[in-house]
Coordinates of C-alpha atoms in Angstrom, one line a residue:
X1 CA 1.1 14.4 -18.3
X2 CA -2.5 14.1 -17.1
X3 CA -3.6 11.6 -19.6
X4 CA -0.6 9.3 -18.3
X5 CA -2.1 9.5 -14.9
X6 CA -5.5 9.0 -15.8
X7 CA -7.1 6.2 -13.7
X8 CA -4.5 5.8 -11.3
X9 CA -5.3 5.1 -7.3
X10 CA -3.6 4.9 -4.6
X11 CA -3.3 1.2 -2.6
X12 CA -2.4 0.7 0.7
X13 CA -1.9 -2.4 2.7
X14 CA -0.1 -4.9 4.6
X15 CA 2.1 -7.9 3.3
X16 CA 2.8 -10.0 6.6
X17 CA 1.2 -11.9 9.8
X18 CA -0.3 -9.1 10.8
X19 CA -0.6 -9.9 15.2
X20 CA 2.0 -12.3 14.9
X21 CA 4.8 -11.6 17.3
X22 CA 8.1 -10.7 16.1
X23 CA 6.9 -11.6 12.5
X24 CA 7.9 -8.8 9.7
X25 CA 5.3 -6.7 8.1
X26 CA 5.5 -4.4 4.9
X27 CA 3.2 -2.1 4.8
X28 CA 2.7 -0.2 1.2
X29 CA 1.3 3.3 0.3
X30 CA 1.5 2.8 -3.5
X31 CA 0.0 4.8 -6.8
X32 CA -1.1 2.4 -9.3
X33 CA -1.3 3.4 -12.8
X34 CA -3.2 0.7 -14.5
X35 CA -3.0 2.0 -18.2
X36 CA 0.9 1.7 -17.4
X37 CA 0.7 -1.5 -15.6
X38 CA 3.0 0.7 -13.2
X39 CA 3.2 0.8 -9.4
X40 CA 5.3 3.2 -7.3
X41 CA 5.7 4.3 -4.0
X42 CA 6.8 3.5 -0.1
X43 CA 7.3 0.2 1.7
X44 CA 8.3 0.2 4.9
X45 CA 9.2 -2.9 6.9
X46 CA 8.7 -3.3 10.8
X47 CA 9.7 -6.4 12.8
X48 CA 9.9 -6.1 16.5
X49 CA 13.2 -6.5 17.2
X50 CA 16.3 -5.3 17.8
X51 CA 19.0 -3.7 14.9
X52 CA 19.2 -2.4 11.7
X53 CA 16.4 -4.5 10.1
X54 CA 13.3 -3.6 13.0
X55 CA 12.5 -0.3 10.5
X56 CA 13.3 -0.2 6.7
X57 CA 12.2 2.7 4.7
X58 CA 11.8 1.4 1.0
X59 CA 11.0 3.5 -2.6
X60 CA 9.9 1.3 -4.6
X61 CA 8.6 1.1 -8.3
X62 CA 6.9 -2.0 -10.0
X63 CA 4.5 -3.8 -12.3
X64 CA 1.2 -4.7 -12.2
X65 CA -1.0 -7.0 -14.4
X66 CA -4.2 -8.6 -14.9
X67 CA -4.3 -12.7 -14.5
X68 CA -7.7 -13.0 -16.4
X69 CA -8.2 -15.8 -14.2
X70 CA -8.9 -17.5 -10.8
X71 CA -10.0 -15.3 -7.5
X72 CA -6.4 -13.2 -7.7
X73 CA -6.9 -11.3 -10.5
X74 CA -4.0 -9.2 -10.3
X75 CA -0.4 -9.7 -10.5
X76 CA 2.0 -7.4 -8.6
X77 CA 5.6 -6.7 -8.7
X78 CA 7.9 -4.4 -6.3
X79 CA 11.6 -3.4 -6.2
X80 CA 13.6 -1.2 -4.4
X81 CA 17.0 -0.7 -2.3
X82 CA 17.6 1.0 0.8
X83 CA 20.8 1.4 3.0
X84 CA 21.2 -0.9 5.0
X85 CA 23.6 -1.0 8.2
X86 CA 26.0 -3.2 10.0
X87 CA 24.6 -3.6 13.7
X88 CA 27.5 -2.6 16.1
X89 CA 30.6 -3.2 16.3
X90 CA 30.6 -3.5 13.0
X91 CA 30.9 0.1 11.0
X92 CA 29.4 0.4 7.9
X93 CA 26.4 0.4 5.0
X94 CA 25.3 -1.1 1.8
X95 CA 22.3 -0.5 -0.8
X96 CA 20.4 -4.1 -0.1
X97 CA 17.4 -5.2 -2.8
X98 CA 13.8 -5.4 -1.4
X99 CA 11.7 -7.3 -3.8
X100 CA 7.9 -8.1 -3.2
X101 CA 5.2 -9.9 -5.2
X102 CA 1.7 -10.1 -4.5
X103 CA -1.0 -12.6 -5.8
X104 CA -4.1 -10.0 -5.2
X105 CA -8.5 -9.8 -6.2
X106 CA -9.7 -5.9 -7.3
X107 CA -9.9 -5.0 -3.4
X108 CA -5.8 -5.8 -3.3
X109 CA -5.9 -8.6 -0.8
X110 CA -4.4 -12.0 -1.6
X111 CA -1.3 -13.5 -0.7
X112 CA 2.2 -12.6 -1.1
X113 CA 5.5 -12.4 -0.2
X114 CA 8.9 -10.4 0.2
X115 CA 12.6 -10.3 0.9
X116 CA 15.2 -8.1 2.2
X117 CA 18.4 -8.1 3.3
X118 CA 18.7 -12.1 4.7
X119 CA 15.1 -12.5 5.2
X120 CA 12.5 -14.0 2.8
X121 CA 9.4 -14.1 3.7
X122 CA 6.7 -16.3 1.4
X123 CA 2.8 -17.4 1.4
X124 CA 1.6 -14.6 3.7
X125 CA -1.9 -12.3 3.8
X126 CA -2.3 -9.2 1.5
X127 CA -4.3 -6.9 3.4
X128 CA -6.0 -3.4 2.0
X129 CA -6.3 -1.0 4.3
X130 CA -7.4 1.6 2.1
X131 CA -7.6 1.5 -1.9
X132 CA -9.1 4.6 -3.2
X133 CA -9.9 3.8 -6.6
X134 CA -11.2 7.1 -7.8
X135 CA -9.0 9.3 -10.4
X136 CA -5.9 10.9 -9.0
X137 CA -5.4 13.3 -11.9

């Protein structure tokens, strides 16, 4: 099992307007297995505003792959449902998708974009906030 995880890091960021009122942000804690070309772990999606889609909790698993080209030299993929519920009166709850993709350089910032449940949200900053790229394993 430890030669699977060899080289992976962990990522974390921001997909989003970052200061922009009322805009939604996903941010990502993520371990990145580049031997794999895998991605997994948490998105989780603030907006500021009212109901069932101001906080989303998201597991999510994915792709990643080298462009050999340009200044984004990495390709990213995300996927993952979460329950999502009806905002009273309504009574009830569903599994919705979340899909991202991300456009990023080595230092995982870029461009990018997302959608949930209604929203879609395209062409918006990638931003690290921390990628440790030293060995998990």
């Amino acid at each position: 099992m430890e030669d699977l995880l060899a080289g992976a890091y962990l990522a974390k960021g921001t997909i989003g307007n970052v200061g922009t009122p009322g805009a939604p942000i996903a941010s990502f804690s993520l371990v990145v297995v580049p031997s794999q070309n895998s991605v997994s772990g948490t998105v989780v999606v603030t907006q500021a505003i009212n109901g069932p889609d101001s906080h989303i909790v998201v597991q999510v698993t994915g792709k990643i792959y080298a462009t050999g080209f340009g200044q984004f030299t990495q390709v990213v993929s995300l996927q993952g449902k979460y329950v999502h519920t009806f905002p009273p009166p309504a009574i009830g709850a569903f599994l919705a998708d979340f899909d991202a993709h991300l456009a990023i350089d080595g230092a995982w910032n870029g461009t990018g974009g997302f959608s949930y449940y209604e929203h879609n949200i395209e062409n918006v900053p990638v931003k690290a906030v921390n990628v440790l790229q030293t060995e998990l394993a």
